[in-house]
mmCIF file as Biopython writes it, N, C-alpha, C and O atoms, coordinates in Angstrom:
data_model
#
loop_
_atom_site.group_PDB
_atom_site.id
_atom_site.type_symbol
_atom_site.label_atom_id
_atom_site.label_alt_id
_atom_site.label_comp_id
_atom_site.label_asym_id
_atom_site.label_entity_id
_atom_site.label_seq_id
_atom_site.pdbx_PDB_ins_code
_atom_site.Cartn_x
_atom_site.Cartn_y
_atom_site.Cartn_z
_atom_site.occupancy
_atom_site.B_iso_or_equiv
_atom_site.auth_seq_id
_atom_site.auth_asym_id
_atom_site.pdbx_PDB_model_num
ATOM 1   N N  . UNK A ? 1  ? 48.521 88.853 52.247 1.0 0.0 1  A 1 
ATOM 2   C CA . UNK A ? 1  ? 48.562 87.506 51.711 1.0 0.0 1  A 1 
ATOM 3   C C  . UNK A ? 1  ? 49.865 87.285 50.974 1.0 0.0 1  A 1 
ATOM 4   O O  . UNK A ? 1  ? 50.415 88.101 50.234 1.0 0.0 1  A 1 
ATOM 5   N N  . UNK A ? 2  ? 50.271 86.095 51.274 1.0 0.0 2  A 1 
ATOM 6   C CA . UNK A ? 2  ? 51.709 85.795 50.707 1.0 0.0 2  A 1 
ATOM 7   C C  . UNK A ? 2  ? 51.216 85.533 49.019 1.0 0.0 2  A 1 
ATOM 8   O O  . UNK A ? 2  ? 50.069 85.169 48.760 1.0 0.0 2  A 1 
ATOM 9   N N  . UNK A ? 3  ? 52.064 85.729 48.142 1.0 0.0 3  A 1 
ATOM 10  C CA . UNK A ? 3  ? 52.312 85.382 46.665 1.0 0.0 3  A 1 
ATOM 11  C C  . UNK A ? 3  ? 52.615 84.378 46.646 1.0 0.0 3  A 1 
ATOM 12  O O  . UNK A ? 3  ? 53.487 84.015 47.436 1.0 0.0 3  A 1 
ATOM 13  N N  . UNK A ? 4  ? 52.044 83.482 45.750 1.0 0.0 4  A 1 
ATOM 14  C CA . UNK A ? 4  ? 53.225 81.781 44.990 1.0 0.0 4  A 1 
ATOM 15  C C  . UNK A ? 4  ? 53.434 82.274 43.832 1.0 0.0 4  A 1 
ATOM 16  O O  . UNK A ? 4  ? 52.837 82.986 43.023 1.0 0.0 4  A 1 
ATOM 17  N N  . UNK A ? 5  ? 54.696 81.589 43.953 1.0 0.0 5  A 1 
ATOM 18  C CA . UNK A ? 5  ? 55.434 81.758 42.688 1.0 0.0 5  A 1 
ATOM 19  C C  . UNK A ? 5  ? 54.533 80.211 41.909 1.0 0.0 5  A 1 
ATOM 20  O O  . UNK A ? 5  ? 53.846 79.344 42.448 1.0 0.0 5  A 1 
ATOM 21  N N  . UNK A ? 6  ? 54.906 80.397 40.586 1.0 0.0 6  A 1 
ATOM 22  C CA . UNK A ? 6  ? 53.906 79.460 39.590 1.0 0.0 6  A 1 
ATOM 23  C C  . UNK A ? 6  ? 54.094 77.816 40.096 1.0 0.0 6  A 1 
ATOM 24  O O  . UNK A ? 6  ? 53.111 77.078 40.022 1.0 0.0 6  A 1 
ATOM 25  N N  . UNK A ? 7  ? 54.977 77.460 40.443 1.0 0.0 7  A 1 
ATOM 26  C CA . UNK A ? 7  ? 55.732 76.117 40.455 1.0 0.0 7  A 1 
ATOM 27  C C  . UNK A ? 7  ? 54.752 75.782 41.938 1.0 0.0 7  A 1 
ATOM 28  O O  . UNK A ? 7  ? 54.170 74.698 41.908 1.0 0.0 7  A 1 
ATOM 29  N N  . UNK A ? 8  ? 54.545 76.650 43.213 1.0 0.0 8  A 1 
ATOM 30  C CA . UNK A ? 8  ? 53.801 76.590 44.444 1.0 0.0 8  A 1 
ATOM 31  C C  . UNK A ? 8  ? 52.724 76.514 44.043 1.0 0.0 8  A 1 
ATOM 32  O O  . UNK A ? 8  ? 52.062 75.569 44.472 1.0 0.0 8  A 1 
ATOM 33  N N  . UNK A ? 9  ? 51.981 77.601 42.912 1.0 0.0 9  A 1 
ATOM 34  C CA . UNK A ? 9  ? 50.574 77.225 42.253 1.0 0.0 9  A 1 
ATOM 35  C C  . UNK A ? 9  ? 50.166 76.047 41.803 1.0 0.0 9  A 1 
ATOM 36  O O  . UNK A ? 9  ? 49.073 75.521 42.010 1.0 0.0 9  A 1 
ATOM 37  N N  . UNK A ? 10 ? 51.048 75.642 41.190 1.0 0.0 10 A 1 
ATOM 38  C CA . UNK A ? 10 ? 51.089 74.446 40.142 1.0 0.0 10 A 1 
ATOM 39  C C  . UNK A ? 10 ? 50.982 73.043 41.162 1.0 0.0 10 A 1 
ATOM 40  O O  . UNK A ? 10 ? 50.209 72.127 40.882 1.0 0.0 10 A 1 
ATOM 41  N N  . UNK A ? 11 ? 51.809 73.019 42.293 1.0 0.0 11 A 1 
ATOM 42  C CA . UNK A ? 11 ? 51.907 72.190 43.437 1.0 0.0 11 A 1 
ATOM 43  C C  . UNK A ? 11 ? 50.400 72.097 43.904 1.0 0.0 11 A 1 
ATOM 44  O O  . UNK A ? 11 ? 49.703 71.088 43.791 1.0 0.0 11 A 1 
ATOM 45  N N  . UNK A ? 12 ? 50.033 73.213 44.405 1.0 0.0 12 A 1 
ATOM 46  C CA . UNK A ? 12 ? 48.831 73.293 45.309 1.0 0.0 12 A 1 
ATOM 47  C C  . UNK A ? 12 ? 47.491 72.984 44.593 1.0 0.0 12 A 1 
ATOM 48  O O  . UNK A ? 12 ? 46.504 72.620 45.231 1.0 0.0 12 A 1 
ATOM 49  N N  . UNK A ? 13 ? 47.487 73.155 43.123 1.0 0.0 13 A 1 
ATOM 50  C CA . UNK A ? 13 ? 46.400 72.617 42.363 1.0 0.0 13 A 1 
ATOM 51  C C  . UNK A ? 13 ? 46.312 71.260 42.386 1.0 0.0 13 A 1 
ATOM 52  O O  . UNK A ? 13 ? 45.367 70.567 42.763 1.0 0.0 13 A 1 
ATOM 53  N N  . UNK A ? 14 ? 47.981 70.746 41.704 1.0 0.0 14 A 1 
ATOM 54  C CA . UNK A ? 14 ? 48.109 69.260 41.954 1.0 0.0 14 A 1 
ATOM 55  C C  . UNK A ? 14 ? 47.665 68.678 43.257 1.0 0.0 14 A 1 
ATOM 56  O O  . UNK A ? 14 ? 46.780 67.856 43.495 1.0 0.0 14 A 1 
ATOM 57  N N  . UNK A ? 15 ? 48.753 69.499 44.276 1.0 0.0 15 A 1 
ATOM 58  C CA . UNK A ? 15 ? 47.718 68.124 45.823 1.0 0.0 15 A 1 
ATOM 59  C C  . UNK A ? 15 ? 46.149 68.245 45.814 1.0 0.0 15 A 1 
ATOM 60  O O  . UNK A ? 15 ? 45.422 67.371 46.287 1.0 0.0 15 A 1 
ATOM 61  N N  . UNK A ? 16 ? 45.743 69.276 45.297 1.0 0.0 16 A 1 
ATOM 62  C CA . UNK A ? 16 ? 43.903 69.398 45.575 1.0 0.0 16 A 1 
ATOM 63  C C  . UNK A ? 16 ? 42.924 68.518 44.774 1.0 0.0 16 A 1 
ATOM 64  O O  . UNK A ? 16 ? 41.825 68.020 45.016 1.0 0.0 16 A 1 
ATOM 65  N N  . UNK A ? 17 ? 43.921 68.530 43.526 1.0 0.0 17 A 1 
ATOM 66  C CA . UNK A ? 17 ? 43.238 67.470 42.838 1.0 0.0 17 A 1 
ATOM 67  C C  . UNK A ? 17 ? 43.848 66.011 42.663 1.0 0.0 17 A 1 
ATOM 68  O O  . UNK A ? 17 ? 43.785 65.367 41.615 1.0 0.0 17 A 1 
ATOM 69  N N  . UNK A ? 18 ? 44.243 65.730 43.439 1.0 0.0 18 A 1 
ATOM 70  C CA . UNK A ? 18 ? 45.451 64.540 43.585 1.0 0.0 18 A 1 
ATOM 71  C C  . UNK A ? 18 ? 44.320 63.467 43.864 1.0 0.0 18 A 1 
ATOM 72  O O  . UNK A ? 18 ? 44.855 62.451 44.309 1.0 0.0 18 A 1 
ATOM 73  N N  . UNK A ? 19 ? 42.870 63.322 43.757 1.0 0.0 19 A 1 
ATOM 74  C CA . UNK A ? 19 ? 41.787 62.253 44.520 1.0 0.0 19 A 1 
ATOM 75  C C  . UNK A ? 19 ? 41.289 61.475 43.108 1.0 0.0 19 A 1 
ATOM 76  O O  . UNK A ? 19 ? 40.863 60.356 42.822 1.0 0.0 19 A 1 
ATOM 77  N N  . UNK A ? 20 ? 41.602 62.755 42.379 1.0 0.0 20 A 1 
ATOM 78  C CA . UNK A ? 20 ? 41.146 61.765 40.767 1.0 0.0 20 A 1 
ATOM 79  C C  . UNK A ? 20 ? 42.653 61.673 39.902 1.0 0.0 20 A 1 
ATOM 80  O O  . UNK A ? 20 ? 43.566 62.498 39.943 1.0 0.0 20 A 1 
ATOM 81  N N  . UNK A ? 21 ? 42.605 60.639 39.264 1.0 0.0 21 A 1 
ATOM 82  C CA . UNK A ? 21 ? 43.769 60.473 38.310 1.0 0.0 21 A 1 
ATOM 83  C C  . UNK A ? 21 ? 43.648 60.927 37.503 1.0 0.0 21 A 1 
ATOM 84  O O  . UNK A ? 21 ? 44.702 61.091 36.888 1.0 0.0 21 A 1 
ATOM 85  N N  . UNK A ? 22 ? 42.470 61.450 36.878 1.0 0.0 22 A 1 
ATOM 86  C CA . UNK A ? 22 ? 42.272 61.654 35.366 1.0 0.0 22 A 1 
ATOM 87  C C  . UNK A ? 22 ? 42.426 63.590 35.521 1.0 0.0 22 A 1 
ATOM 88  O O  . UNK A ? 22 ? 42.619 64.321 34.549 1.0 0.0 22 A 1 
ATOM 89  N N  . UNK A ? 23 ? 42.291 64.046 36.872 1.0 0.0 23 A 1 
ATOM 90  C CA . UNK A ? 23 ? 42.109 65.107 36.476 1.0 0.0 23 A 1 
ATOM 91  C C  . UNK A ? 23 ? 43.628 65.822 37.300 1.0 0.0 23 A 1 
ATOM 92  O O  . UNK A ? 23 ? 43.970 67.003 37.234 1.0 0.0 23 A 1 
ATOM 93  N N  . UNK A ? 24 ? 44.314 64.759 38.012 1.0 0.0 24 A 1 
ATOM 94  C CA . UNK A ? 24 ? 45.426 65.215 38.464 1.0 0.0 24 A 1 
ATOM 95  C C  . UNK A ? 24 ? 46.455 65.563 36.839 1.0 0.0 24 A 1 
ATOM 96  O O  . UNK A ? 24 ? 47.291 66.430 36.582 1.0 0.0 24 A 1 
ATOM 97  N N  . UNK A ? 25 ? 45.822 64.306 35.943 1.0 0.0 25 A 1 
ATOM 98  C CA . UNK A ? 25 ? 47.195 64.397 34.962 1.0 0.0 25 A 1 
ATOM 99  C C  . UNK A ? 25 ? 46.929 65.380 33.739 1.0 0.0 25 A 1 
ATOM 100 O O  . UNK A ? 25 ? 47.775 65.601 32.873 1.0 0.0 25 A 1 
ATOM 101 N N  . UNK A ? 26 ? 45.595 65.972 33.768 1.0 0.0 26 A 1 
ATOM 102 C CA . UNK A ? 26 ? 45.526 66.791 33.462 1.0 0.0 26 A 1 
ATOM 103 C C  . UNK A ? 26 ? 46.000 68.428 33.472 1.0 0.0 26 A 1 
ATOM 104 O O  . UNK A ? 26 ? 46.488 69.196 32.642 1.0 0.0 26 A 1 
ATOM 105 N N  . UNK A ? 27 ? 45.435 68.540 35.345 1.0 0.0 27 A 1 
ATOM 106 C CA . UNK A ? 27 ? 46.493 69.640 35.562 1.0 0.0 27 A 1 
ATOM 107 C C  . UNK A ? 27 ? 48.173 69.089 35.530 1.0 0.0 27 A 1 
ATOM 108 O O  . UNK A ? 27 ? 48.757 70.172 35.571 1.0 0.0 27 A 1 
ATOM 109 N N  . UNK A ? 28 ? 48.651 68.618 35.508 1.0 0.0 28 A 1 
ATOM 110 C CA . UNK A ? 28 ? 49.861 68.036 35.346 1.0 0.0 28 A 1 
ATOM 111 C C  . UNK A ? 28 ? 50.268 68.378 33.679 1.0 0.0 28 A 1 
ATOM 112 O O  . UNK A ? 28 ? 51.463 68.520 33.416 1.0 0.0 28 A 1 
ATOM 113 N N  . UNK A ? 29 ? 49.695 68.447 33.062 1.0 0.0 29 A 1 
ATOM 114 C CA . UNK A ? 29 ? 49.482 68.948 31.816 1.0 0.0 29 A 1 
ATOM 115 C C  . UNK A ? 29 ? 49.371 69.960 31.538 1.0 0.0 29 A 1 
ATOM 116 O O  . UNK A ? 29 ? 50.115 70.452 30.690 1.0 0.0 29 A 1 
ATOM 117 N N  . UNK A ? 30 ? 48.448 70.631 32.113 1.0 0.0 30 A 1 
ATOM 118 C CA . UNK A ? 30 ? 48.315 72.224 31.844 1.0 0.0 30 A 1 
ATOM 119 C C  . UNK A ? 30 ? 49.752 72.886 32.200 1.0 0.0 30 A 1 
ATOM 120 O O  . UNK A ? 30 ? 50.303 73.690 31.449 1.0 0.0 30 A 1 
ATOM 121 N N  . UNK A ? 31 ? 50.359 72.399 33.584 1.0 0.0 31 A 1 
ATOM 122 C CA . UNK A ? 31 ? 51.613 73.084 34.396 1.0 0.0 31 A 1 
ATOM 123 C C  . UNK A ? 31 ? 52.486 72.852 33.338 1.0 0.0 31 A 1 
ATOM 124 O O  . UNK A ? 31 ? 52.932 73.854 32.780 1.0 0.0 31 A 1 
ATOM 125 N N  . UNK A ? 32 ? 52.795 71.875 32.979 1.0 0.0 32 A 1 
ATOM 126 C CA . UNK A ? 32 ? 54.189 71.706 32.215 1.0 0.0 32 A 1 
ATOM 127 C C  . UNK A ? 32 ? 54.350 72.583 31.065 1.0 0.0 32 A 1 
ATOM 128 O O  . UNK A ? 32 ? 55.456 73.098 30.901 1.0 0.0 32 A 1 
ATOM 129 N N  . UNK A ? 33 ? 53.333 72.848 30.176 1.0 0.0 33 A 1 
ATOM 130 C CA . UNK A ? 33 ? 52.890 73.780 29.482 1.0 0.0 33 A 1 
ATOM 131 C C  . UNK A ? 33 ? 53.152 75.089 29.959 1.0 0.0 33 A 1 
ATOM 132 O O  . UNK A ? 33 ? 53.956 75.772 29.324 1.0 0.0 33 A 1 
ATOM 133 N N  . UNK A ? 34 ? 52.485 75.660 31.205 1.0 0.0 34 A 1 
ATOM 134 C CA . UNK A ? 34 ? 52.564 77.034 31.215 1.0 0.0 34 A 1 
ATOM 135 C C  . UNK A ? 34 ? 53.809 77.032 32.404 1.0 0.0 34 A 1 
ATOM 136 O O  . UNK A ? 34 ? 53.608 78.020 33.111 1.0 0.0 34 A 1 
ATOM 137 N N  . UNK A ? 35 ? 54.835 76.398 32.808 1.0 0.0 35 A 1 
ATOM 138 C CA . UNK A ? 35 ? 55.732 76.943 33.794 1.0 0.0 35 A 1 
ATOM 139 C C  . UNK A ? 35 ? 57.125 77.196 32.866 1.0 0.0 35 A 1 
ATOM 140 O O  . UNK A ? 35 ? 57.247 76.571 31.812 1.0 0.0 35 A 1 
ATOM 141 N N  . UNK A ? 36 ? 58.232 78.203 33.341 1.0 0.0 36 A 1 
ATOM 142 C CA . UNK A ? 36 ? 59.713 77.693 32.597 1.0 0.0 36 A 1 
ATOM 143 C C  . UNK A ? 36 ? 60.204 76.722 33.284 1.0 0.0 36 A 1 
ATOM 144 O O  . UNK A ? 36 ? 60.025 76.249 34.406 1.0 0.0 36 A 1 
ATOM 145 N N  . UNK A ? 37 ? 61.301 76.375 31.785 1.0 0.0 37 A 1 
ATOM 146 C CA . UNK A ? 37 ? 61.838 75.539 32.118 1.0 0.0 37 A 1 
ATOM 147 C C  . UNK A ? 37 ? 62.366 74.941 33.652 1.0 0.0 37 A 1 
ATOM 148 O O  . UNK A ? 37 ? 62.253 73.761 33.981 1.0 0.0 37 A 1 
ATOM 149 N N  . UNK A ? 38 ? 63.033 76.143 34.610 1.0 0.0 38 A 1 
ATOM 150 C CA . UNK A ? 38 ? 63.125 75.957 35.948 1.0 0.0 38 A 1 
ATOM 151 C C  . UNK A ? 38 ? 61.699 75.355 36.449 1.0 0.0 38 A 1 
ATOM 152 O O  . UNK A ? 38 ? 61.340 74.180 36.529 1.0 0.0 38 A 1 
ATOM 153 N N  . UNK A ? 39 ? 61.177 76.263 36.684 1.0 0.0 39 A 1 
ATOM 154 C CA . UNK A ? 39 ? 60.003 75.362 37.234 1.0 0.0 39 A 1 
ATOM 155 C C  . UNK A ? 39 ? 59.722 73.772 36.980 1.0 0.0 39 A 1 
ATOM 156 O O  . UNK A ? 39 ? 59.693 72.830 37.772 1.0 0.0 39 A 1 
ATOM 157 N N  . UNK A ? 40 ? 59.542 73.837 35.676 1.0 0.0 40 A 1 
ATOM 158 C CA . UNK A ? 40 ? 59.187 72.207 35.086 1.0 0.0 40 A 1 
ATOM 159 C C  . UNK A ? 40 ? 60.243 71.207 35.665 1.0 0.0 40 A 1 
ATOM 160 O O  . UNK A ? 40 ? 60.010 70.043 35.338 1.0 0.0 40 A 1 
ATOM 161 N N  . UNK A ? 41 ? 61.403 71.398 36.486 1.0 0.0 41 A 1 
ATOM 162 C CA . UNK A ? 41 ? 62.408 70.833 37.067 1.0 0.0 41 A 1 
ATOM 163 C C  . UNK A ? 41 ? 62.278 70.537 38.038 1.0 0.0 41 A 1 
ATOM 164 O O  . UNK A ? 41 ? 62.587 69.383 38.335 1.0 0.0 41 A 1 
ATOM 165 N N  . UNK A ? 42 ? 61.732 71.464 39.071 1.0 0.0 42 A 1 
ATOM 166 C CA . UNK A ? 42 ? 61.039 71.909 40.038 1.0 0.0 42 A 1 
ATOM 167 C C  . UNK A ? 42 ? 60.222 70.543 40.376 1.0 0.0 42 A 1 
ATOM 168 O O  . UNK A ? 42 ? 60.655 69.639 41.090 1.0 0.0 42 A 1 
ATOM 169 N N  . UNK A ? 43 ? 58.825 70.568 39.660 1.0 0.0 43 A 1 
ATOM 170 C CA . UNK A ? 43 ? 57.918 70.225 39.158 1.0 0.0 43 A 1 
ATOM 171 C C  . UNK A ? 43 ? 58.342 68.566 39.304 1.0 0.0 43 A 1 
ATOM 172 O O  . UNK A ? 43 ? 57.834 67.816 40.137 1.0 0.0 43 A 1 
ATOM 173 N N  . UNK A ? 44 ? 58.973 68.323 38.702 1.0 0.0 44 A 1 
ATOM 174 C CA . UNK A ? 44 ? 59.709 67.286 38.339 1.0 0.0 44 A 1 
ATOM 175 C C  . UNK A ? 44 ? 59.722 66.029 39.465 1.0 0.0 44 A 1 
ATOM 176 O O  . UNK A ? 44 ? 59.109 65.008 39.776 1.0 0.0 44 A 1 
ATOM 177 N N  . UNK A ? 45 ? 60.901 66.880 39.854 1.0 0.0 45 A 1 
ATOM 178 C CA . UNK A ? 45 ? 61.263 65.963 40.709 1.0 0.0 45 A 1 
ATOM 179 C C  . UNK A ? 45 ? 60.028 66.241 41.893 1.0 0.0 45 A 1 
ATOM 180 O O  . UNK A ? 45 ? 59.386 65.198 41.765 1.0 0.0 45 A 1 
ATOM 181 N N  . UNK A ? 46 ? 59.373 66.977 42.889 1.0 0.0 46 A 1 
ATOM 182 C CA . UNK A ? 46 ? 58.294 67.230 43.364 1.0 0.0 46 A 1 
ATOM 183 C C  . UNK A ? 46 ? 56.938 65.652 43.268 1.0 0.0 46 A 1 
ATOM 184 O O  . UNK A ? 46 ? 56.365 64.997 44.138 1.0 0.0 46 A 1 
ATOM 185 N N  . UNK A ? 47 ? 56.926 65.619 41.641 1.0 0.0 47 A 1 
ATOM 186 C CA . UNK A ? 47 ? 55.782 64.753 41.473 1.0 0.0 47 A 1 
ATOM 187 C C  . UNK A ? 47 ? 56.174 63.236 41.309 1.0 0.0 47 A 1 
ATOM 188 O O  . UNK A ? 47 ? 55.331 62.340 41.353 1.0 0.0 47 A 1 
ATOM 189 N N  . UNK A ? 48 ? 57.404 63.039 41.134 1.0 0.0 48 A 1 
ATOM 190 C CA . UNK A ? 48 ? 58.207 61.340 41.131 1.0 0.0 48 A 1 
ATOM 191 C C  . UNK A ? 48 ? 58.040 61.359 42.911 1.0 0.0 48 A 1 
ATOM 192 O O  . UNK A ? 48 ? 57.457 60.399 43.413 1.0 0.0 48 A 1 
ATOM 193 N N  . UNK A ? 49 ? 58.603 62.548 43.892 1.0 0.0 49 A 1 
ATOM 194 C CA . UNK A ? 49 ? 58.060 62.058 45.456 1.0 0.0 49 A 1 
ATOM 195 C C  . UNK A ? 49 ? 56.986 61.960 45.894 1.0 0.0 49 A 1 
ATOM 196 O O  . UNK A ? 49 ? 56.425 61.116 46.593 1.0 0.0 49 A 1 
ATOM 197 N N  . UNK A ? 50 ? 56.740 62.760 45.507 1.0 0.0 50 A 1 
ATOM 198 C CA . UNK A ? 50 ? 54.411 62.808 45.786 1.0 0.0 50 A 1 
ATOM 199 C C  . UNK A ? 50 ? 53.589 61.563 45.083 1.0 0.0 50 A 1 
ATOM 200 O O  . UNK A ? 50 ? 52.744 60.907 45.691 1.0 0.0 50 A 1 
ATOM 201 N N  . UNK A ? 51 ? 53.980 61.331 43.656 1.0 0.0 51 A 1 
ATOM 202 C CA . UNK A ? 51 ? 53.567 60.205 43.526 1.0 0.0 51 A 1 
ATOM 203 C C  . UNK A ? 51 ? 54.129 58.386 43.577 1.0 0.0 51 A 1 
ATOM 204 O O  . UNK A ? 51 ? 53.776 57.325 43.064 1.0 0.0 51 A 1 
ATOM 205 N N  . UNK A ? 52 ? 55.004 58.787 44.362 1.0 0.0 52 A 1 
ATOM 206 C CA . UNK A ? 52 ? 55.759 57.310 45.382 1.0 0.0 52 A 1 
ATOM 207 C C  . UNK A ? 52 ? 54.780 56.999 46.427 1.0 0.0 52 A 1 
ATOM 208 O O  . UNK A ? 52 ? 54.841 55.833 46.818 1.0 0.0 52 A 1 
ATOM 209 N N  . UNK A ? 53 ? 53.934 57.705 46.957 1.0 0.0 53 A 1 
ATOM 210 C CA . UNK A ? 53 ? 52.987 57.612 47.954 1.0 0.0 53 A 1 
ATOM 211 C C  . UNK A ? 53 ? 51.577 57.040 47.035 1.0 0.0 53 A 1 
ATOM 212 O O  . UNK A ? 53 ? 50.993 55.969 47.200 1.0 0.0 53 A 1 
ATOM 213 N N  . UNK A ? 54 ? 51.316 57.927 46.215 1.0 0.0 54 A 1 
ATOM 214 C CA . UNK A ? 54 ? 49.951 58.081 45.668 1.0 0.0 54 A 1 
ATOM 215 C C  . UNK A ? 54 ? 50.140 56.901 44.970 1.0 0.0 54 A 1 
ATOM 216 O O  . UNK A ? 54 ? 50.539 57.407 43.921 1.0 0.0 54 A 1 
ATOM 217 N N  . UNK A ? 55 ? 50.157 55.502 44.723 1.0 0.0 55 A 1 
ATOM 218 C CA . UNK A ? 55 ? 50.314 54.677 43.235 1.0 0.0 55 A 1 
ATOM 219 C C  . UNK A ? 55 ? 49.437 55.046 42.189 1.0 0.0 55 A 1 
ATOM 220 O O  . UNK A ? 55 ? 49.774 54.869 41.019 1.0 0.0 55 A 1 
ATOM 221 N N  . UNK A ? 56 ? 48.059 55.673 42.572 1.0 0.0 56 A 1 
ATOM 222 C CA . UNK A ? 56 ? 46.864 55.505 41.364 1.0 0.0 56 A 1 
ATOM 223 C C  . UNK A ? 56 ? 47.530 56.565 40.423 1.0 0.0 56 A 1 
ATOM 224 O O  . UNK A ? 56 ? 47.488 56.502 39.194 1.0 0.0 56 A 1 
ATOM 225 N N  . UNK A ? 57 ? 48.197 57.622 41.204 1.0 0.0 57 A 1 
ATOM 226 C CA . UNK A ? 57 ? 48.773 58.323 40.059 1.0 0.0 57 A 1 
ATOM 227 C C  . UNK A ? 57 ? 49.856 58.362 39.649 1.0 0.0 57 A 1 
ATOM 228 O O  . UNK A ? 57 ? 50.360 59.484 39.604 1.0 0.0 57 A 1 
ATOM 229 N N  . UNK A ? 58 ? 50.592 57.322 39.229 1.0 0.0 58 A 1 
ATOM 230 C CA . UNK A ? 58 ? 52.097 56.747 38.725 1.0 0.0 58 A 1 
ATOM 231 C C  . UNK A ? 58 ? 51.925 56.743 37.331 1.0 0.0 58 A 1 
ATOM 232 O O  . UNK A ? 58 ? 52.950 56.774 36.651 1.0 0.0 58 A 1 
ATOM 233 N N  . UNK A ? 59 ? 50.313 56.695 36.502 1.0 0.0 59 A 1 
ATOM 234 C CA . UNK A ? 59 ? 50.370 56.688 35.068 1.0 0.0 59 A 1 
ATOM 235 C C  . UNK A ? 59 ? 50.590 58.254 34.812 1.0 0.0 59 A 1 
ATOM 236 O O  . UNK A ? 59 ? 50.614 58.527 33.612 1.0 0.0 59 A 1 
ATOM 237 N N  . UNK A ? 60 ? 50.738 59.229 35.589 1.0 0.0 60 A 1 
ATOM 238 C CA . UNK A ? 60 ? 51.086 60.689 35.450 1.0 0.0 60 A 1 
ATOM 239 C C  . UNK A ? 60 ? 52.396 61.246 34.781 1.0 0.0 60 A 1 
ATOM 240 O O  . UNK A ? 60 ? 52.788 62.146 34.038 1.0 0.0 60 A 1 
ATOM 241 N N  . UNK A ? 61 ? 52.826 60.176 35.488 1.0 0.0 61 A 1 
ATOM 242 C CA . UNK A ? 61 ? 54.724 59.945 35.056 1.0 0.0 61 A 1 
ATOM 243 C C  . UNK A ? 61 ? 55.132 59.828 33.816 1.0 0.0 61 A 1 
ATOM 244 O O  . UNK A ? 61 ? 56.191 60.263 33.364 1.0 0.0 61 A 1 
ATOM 245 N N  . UNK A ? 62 ? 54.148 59.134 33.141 1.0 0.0 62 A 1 
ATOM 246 C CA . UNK A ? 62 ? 54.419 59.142 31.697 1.0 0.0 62 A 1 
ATOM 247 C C  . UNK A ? 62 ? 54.671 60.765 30.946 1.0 0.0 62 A 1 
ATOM 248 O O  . UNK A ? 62 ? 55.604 60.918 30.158 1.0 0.0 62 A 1 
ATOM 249 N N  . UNK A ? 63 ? 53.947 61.651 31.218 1.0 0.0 63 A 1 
ATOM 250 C CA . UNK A ? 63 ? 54.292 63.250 31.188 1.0 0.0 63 A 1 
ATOM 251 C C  . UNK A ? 63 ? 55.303 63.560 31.163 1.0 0.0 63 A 1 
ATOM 252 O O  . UNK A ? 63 ? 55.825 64.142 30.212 1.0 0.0 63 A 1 
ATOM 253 N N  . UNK A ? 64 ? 56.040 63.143 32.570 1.0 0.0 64 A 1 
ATOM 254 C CA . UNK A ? 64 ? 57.423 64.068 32.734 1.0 0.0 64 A 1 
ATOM 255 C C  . UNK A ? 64 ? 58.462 63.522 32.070 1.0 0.0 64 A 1 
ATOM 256 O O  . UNK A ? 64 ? 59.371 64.084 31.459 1.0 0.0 64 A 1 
ATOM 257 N N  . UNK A ? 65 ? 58.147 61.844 32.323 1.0 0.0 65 A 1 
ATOM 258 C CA . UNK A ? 65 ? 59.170 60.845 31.495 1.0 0.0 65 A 1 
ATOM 259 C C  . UNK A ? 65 ? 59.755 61.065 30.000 1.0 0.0 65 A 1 
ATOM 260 O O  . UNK A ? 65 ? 60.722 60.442 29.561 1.0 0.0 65 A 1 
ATOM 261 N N  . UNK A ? 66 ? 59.038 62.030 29.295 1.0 0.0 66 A 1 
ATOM 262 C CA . UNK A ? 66 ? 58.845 62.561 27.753 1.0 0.0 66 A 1 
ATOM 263 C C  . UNK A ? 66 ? 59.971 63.172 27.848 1.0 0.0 66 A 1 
ATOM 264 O O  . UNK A ? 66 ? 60.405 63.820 26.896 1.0 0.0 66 A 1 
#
């Protein structure tokens, strides 16, 4: 089995829970918290493209926007 690195973890939680808003921006929360700084960059830009598609979760943005 292949390894993810945290930032692929952090991704793959987000798309799984990407159906609720309340609990996407949550894990969205938890990640920013536990990744480094690289990652959270990562991260970053990742969820401004993913959520250009998704609108319900554009209030997520407020997170990274900080």
């Amino acid at each position: 089995m292949k390894s993810l690195n945290m930032f692929e973890f952090a991704r793959t939680i987000l798309e799984n829970v990407s159906f609720d808003p309340a609990l996407f921006y949550k894990e969205l929360q938890k990640a920013i918290k536990q990744l480094l700084p690289y990652d959270v960059d990562q991260l970053t830009s990742w969820v401004f493209s993913y959520v250009k598609e998704k609108p319900e979760l554009q209030e997520s943005l407020i997170l990274i926007e900080m």
